[in-house]
XYZ file of C-alpha atoms in Angstrom:
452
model
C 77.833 55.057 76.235
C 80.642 55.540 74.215
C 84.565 56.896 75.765
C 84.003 60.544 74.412
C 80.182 60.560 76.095
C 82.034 58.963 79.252
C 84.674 61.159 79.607
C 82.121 63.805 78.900
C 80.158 63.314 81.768
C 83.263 62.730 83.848
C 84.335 66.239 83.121
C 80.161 67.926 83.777
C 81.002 66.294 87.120
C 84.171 68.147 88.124
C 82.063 71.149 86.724
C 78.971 71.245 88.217
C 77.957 73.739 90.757
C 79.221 73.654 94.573
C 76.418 71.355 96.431
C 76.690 72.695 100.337
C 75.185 69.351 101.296
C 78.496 67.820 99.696
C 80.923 66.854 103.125
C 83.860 68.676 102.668
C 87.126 66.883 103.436
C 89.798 69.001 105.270
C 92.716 68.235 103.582
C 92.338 71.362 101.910
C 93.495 73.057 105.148
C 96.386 71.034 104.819
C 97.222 72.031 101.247
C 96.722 75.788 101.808
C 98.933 75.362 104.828
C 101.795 73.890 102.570
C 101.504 76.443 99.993
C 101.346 79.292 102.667
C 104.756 78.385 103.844
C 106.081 80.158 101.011
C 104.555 83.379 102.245
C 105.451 82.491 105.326
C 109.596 82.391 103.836
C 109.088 85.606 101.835
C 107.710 87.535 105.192
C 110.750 86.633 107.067
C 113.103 87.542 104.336
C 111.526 90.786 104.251
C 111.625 91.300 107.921
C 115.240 89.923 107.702
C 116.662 93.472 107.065
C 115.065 94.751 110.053
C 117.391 93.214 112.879
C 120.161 92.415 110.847
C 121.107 95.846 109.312
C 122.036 97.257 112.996
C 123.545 93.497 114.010
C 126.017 93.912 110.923
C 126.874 96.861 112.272
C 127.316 96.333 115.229
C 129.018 92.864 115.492
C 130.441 92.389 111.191
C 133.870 91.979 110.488
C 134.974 95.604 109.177
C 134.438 94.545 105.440
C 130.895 93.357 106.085
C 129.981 96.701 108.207
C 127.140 98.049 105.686
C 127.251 102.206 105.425
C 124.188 103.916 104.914
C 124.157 103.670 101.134
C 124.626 99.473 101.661
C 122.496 99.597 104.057
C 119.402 100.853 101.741
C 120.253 98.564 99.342
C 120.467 95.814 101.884
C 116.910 96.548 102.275
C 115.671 97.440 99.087
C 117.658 94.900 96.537
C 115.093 91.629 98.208
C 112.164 93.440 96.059
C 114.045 93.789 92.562
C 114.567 90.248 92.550
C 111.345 89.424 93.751
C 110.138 91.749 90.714
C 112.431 89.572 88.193
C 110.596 86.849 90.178
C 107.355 87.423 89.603
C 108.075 87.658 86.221
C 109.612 83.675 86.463
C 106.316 82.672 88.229
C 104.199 83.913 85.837
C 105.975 81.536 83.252
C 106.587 78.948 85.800
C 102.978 78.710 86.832
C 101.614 77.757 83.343
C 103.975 75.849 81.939
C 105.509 73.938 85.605
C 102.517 74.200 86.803
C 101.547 75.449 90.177
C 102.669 72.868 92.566
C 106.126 72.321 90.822
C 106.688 76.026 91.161
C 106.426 75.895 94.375
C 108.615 73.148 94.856
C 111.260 75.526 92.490
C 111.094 78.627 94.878
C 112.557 76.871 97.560
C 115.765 76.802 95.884
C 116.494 80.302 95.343
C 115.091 80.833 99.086
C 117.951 77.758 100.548
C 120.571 79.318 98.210
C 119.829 82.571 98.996
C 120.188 82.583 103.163
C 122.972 79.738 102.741
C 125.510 82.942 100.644
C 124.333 85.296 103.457
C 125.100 83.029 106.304
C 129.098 82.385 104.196
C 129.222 85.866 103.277
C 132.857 87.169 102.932
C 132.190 90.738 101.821
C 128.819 93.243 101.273
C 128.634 91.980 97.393
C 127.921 88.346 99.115
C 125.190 89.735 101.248
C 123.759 91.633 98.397
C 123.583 88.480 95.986
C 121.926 86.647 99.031
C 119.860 88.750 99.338
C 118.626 88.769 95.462
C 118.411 85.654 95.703
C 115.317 85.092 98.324
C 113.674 88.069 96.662
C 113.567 86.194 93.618
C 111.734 83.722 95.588
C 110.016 86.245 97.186
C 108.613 86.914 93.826
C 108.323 83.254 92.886
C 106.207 82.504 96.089
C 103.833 85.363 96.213
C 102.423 84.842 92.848
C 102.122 80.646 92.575
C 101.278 80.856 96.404
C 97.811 82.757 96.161
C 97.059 81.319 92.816
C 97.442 77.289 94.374
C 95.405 78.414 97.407
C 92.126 79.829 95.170
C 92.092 76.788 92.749
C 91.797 74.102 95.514
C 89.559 76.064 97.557
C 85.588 76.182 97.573
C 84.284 79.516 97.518
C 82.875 79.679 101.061
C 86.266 79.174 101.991
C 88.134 80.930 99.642
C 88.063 84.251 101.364
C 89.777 82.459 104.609
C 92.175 80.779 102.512
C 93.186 83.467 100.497
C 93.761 85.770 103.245
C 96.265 83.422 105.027
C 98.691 84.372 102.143
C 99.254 88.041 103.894
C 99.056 86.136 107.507
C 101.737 84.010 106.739
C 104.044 86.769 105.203
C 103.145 88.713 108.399
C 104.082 85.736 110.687
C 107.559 85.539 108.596
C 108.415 89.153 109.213
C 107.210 89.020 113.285
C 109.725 85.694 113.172
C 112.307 87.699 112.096
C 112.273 90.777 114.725
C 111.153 87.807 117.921
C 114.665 86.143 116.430
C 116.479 89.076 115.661
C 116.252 89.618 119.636
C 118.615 86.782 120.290
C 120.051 85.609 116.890
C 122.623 87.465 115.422
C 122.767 88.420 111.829
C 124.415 84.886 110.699
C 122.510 82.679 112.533
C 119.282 84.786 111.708
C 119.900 83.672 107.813
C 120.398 79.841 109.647
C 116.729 80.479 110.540
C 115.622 81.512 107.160
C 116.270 78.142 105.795
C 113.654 76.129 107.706
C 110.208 77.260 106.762
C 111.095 76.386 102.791
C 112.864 73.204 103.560
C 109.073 72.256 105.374
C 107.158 73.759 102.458
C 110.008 70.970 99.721
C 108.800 68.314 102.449
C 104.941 69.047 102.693
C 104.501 70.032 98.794
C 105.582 66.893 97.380
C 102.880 65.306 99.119
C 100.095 67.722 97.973
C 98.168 67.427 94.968
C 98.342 69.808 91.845
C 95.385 71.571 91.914
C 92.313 70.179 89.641
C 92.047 73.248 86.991
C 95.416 73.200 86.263
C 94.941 69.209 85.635
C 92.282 69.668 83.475
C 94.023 72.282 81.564
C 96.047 69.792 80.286
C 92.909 66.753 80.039
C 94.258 64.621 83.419
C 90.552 63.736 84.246
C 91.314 60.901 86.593
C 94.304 62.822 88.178
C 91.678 66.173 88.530
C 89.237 63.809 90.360
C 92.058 62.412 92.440
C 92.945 65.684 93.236
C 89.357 66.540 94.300
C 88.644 63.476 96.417
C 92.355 64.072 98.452
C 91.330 67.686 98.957
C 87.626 67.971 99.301
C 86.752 64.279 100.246
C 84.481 64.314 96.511
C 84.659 65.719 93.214
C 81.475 66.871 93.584
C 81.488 70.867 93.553
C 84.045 72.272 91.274
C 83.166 74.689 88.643
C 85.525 75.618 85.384
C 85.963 77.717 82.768
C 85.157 76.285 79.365
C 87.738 73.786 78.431
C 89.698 74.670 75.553
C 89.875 78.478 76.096
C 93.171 77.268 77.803
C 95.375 76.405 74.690
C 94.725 79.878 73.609
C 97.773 81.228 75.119
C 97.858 84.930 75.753
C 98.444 87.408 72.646
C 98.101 91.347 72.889
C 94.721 91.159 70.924
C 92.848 89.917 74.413
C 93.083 92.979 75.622
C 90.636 94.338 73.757
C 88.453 91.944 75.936
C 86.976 93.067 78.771
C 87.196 89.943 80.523
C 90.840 90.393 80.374
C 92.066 94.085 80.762
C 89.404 95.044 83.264
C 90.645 92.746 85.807
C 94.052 93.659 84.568
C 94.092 97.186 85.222
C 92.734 96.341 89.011
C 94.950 94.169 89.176
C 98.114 96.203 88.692
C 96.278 99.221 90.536
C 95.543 96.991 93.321
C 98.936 96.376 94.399
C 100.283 100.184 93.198
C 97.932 101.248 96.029
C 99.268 98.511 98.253
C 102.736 99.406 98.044
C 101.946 103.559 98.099
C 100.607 103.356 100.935
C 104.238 102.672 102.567
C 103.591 99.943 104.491
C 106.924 97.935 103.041
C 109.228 101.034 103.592
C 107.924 101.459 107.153
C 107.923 97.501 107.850
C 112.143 97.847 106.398
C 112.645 100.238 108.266
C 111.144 99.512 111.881
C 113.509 99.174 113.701
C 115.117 102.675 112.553
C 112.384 104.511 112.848
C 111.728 104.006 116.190
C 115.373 104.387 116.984
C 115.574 107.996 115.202
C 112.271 108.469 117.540
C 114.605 108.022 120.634
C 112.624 104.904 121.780
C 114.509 103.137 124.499
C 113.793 99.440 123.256
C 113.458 99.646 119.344
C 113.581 96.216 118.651
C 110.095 95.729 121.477
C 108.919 98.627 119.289
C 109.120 96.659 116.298
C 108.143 93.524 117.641
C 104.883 95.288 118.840
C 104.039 96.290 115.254
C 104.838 92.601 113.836
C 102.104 91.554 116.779
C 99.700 93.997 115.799
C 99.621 93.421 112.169
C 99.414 89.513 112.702
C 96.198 89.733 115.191
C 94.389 92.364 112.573
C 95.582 90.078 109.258
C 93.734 86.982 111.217
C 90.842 89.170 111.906
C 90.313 90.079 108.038
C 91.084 86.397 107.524
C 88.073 85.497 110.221
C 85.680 87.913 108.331
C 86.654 88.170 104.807
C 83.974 85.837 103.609
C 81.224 87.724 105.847
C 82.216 91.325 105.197
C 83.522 90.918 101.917
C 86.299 92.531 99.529
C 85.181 95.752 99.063
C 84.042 96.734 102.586
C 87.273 95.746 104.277
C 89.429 97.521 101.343
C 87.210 101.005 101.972
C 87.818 100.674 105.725
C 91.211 99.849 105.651
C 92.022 102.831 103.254
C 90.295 105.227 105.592
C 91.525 103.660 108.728
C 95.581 104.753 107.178
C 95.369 108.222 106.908
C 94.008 108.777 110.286
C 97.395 107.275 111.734
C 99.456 109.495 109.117
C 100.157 112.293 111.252
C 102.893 110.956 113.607
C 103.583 113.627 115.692
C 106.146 115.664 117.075
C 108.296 112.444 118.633
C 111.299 114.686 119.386
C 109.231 116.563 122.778
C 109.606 112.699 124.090
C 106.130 111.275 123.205
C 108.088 108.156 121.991
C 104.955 106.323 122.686
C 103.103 108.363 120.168
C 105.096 107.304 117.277
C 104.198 103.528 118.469
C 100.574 104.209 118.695
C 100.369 105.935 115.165
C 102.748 102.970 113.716
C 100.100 100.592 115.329
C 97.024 102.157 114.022
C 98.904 102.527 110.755
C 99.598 98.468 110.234
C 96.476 97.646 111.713
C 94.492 99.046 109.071
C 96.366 98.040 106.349
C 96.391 94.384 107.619
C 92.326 94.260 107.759
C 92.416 95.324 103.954
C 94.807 96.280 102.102
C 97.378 94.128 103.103
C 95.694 90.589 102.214
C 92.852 91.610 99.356
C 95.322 92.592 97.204
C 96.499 89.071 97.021
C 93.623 87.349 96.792
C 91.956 89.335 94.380
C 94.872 89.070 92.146
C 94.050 85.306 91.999
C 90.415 85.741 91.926
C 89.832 87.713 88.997
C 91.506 86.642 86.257
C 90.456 83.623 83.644
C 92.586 80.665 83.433
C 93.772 81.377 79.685
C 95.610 84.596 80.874
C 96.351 84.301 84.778
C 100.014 83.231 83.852
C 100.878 86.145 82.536
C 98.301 88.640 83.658
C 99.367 87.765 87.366
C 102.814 88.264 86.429
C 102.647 91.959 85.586
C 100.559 92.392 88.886
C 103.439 90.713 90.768
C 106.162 92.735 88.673
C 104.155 95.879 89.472
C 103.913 95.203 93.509
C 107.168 94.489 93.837
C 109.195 97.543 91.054
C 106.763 99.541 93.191
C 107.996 98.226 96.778
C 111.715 99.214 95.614
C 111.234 102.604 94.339
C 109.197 103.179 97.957
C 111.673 101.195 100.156
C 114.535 102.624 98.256
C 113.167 106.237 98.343
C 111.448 106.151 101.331
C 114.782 107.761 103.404
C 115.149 110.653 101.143
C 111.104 111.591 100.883
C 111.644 111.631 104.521
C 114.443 114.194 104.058
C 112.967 116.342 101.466
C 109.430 116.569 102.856
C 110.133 115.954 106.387
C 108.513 113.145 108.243
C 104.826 114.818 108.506
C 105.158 115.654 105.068
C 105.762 112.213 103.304
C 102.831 110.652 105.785
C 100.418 112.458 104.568
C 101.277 111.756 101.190
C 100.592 108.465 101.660
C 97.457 109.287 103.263
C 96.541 111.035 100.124
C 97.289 107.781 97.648
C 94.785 106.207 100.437
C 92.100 108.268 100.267
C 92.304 107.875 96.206
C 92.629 104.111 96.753
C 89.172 103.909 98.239
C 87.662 106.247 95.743
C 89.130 103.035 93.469
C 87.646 100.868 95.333
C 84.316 102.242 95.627
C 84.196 102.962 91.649
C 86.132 100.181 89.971
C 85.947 97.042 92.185
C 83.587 94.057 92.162
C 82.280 91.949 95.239
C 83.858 88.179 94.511
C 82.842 86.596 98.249
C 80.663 83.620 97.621
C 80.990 83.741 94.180
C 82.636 80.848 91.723
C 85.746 82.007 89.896
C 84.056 81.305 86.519
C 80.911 83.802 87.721
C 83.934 86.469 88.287
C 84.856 85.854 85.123
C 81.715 86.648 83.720
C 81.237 89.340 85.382
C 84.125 90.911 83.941
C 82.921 89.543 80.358
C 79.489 91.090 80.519
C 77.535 87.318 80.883
């Protein structure tokens, strides 16, 4: 046999079909785990603003005290860098590849909480906060895309899904700490989860089809047999179609702007629903509702939407995409109408914020995500995941940073159900545009979309 026939064969066996009598190591677990840390940083710098808007406030020096103008952007300025971020990852993740990306984010992240935490004036806090939303942006593209490349596609689902429960772990960190950690030593806090992520990367392998992208058999096998236990199982798109690179004329394929135009409408739907200006703005909300204990309030929803994201985690490989992303889009609306929280039903504006993030977190809170790094072939996920992440996150400011004046001009019943309405269209999306990928390879989702 010559080297070429060898090497042949060695690459048919990475390739070949997932065997379920193949033993399946668990290191995976432990991979996915390390990757999902980066969620887990970008859900507490979301959540961040939350406690520490009304702890600047309160307990700032006079020329960190944040008006209400500061205050939105405060909130709102963590998703225009994470929009210029998930422009970086796209470019990062094909060219650093996915693992060193990760390592990369953690920087920004660091940096980021480290100016908030010596912040002398409001233009420090704003820079900090830039900062982790450019790793925000960073993490929530190369995150997702890591976790479906070393994962078998009975697992995938699971996997995939613990991208939204981590971010929704970061931000119920953020209001338990914001209880007894003032704004400063709240930022302190921030630091940690990336520092573990830089400590339990570096000993994770890249994952295999980004090694074979660029011909490391032996290292794609290695990879295999730390993660799986065997390199039996994995399944790839044809070699070669890699070096392409991506050029305007692909998307006249359907195999590329299909999945690109549910891609970006994916996470438009995500972010129209208002779950990021109502997760911002917790803590506010239930204080304008004349709760008595806003921060339990807020802690409550964190709670809520961590138990329902582990449920759609539990069952996203049984129920599959679609199903969950139809419930979850009817389950919204029906919390939309808040009620009249001014005749003291305080505990009706909790209940309806409940309902609200609990069905969002079964659907359209994780599926998003892992769709985004389902669908897409390996020649164009760079950059096609990019404009998905760019699109979540331009969309999460304009909603976060609007959100306060919608309020004002159509009154509080008024901008609900207008979220309600982009719901109801989102699951006429779903039921029209979007295929079933549970238990399915990525390279049959690729055909799919190409019509094989």
């Amino acid at each position: 046999m010559s080297p070429e026939d060898a090497e042949e064969t060695e690459t048919l066996s990475l390739l070949r079909p997932p065997d379920a009598s193949v033993p399946r190591g668990r290191r995976v677990f432990l991979a996915a785990f390390a990757a999902a840390l980066g969620p887990l940083s970008f859900g507490f710098a979301l959540g961040y603003s939350s406690p520490a808007i009304p702890s600047l406030r309160r307990t700032a020096p006079p020329a960190l005290r944040l008006g209400d103008s500061a205050a939105s952007w405060f909130g709102a300025i963590v998703t225009l860098g994470a929009a210029a971020g998930g422009v970086l990852g796209g470019w990062l993740v094909d060219r650093a590849g996915r693992k060193l990306s990760l390592l990369l984010c953690t920087v920004p992240f660091v940096t980021g909480f480290a100016v908030i935490t010596a912040a002398q004036d409001v233009w420090m806090l704003l820079g900090g906060r830039l900062l982790t939303g450019l790793a925000c942006g960073v993490a929530s593209l190369v995150a997702p895309v890591y976790i479906s490349e070393i994962a078998y596609p009975a697992i995938r689902g699971l996997l995939g899904s613990c991208v939204q429960l981590m971010v929704v772990t970061g931000i119920l960190l953020a209001y338990v700490a914001g209880w007894v950690l003032e704004w400063r030593w709240l930022a302190v806090l921030g630091c940690v989860p990336p520092t573990f992520m830089l400590l339990l990367m570096c000993c994770m392998p890249e994952t295999p089809r980004f090694l074979l992208t660029r011909h490391q058999h032996q290292e794609a096998m290695a990879a295999l047999r730390f993660l799986w236990g065997s390199e039996e199982g994995w399944e790839e798109p044809p070699l070669g179609a890699e070096h392409q690179g991506f050029h305007l004329a692909m998307l006249r394929r359907p195999g590329v702007y299909k999945p690109l135009v549910i891609g970006i409408s994916l996470m438009a739907f995500q972010q129209l629903s208002g779950v990021n200006a109502i997760m911002f703005y917790a803590k506010t909300i239930f204080e304008e509702a004349k709760f008595k204990d806003s921060s339990l309030a807020s802690v409550t929803v964190g709670i809520i939407q961590v138990l329902f994201t582990a449920v759609a985690a539990l069952i996203m490989d049984r129920a599959g995409r679609r199903l969950l992303l139809a419930l979850s889009g009817l389950m919204v609306p029906i919390s939309a109408e808040p009620g009249d929280v001014h005749v003291g039903l305080a505990w009706l504006a909790v209940g309806s914020m409940c309902l609200f993030i609990a069905g969002f977190a079964v659907g359209w809170g994780p599926i998003p995500w892992l769709l985004m790094s389902e669908i897409f072939p390996l020649h164009v996920k760079g950059v096609a995941t990019g404009v998905c992440v760019l699109t979540n996150w331009f969309m999460a400011f304009l909603v976060t940073k609007e959100f306060s004046s919608v309020m004002e001009i159509l009154r509080p019943h008024g901008a609900f159900w207008l979220t309600a309405a982009f719901c109801v269209l989102s699951v006429l999306f779903t039921l029209t545009s979007i295929p079933e990928t549970k238990g399915r390879t990525l390279e049959q989702i690729t055909a799919h979309f190409e019509g094989r």
